Amino acid sequence: QLEKFPNLYLKDFFDLNLSNNKIKIIEKNQLVDILKLRILDLGLNELIEIGPNVFHNLRSLVMLNLNSNKLHYLHSNLLKN
């Protein structure tokens, strides 16, 4: 099980399933190069924080799963382009 969000440089990735891990934090530049990502599953982790603008470059994203985490709030600009 992953405890940290992996550094990914997969420009042509469409579907990323990182569910059922122990990821706690996602920082701003960790998803910057996955421009074609459409589905991101982060459910069943231990997320306590998602930095602002983390998903900013994910313009193709149509599904984001954050269920069953420990998030208490989301930044208002989390998904803005």
Tab-separated table of C-alpha atoms in Angstrom, residues 10-64:
chain	number	residue	atom	x	y	z
A	10	LEU	CA	2.567	9.686	-17.600
A	11	LYS	CA	1.334	12.134	-20.203
A	12	ASP	CA	-0.983	9.639	-21.940
A	13	PHE	CA	-2.607	8.152	-18.855
A	14	PHE	CA	-6.437	8.111	-18.936
A	15	ASP	CA	-7.491	6.175	-15.839
A	16	LEU	CA	-5.591	6.193	-12.528
A	17	ASN	CA	-6.775	4.045	-9.643
A	18	LEU	CA	-4.940	4.756	-6.387
A	19	SER	CA	-7.797	3.599	-4.164
A	20	ASN	CA	-7.361	1.497	-1.051
A	21	ASN	CA	-3.978	2.890	-0.021
A	22	LYS	CA	-2.752	5.048	2.850
A	23	ILE	CA	-2.121	8.281	0.958
A	24	LYS	CA	-2.493	11.288	3.286
A	25	ILE	CA	-1.550	14.375	1.264
A	26	ILE	CA	-1.563	15.380	-2.396
A	27	GLU	CA	0.565	18.398	-3.204
A	28	LYS	CA	0.189	20.882	-6.020
A	29	ASN	CA	2.681	19.609	-8.613
A	30	GLN	CA	2.066	15.888	-8.309
A	31	LEU	CA	-0.485	15.682	-11.130
A	32	VAL	CA	0.782	18.433	-13.388
A	33	ASP	CA	1.912	16.232	-16.301
A	34	ILE	CA	-1.068	13.869	-16.587
A	35	LEU	CA	-3.013	16.118	-18.951
A	36	LYS	CA	-5.225	13.423	-20.514
A	37	LEU	CA	-6.384	11.917	-17.212
A	38	ARG	CA	-10.150	11.328	-17.279
A	39	ILE	CA	-10.723	9.168	-14.193
A	40	LEU	CA	-8.938	9.519	-10.852
A	41	ASP	CA	-9.897	7.218	-7.997
A	42	LEU	CA	-8.470	8.219	-4.613
A	43	GLY	CA	-11.187	6.558	-2.532
A	44	LEU	CA	-10.408	4.525	0.566
A	45	ASN	CA	-7.218	6.347	1.467
A	46	GLU	CA	-6.309	8.438	4.491
A	47	LEU	CA	-6.352	11.799	2.733
A	48	ILE	CA	-6.351	14.685	5.185
A	49	GLU	CA	-5.272	17.415	2.771
A	50	ILE	CA	-5.406	18.189	-0.919
A	51	GLY	CA	-3.459	21.327	-1.743
A	52	PRO	CA	-5.013	24.195	-3.716
A	53	ASN	CA	-4.968	23.882	-7.516
A	54	VAL	CA	-3.913	20.222	-7.359
A	55	PHE	CA	-6.278	19.302	-10.169
A	56	HIS	CA	-5.805	22.570	-12.073
A	57	ASN	CA	-4.226	21.060	-15.218
A	58	LEU	CA	-6.554	18.056	-15.383
A	59	ARG	CA	-8.913	19.552	-17.960
A	60	SER	CA	-10.010	16.142	-19.245
A	61	LEU	CA	-10.996	14.907	-15.774
A	62	VAL	CA	-14.624	13.740	-15.705
A	63	MET	CA	-14.645	11.549	-12.590
A	64	LEU	CA	-12.916	12.137	-9.264
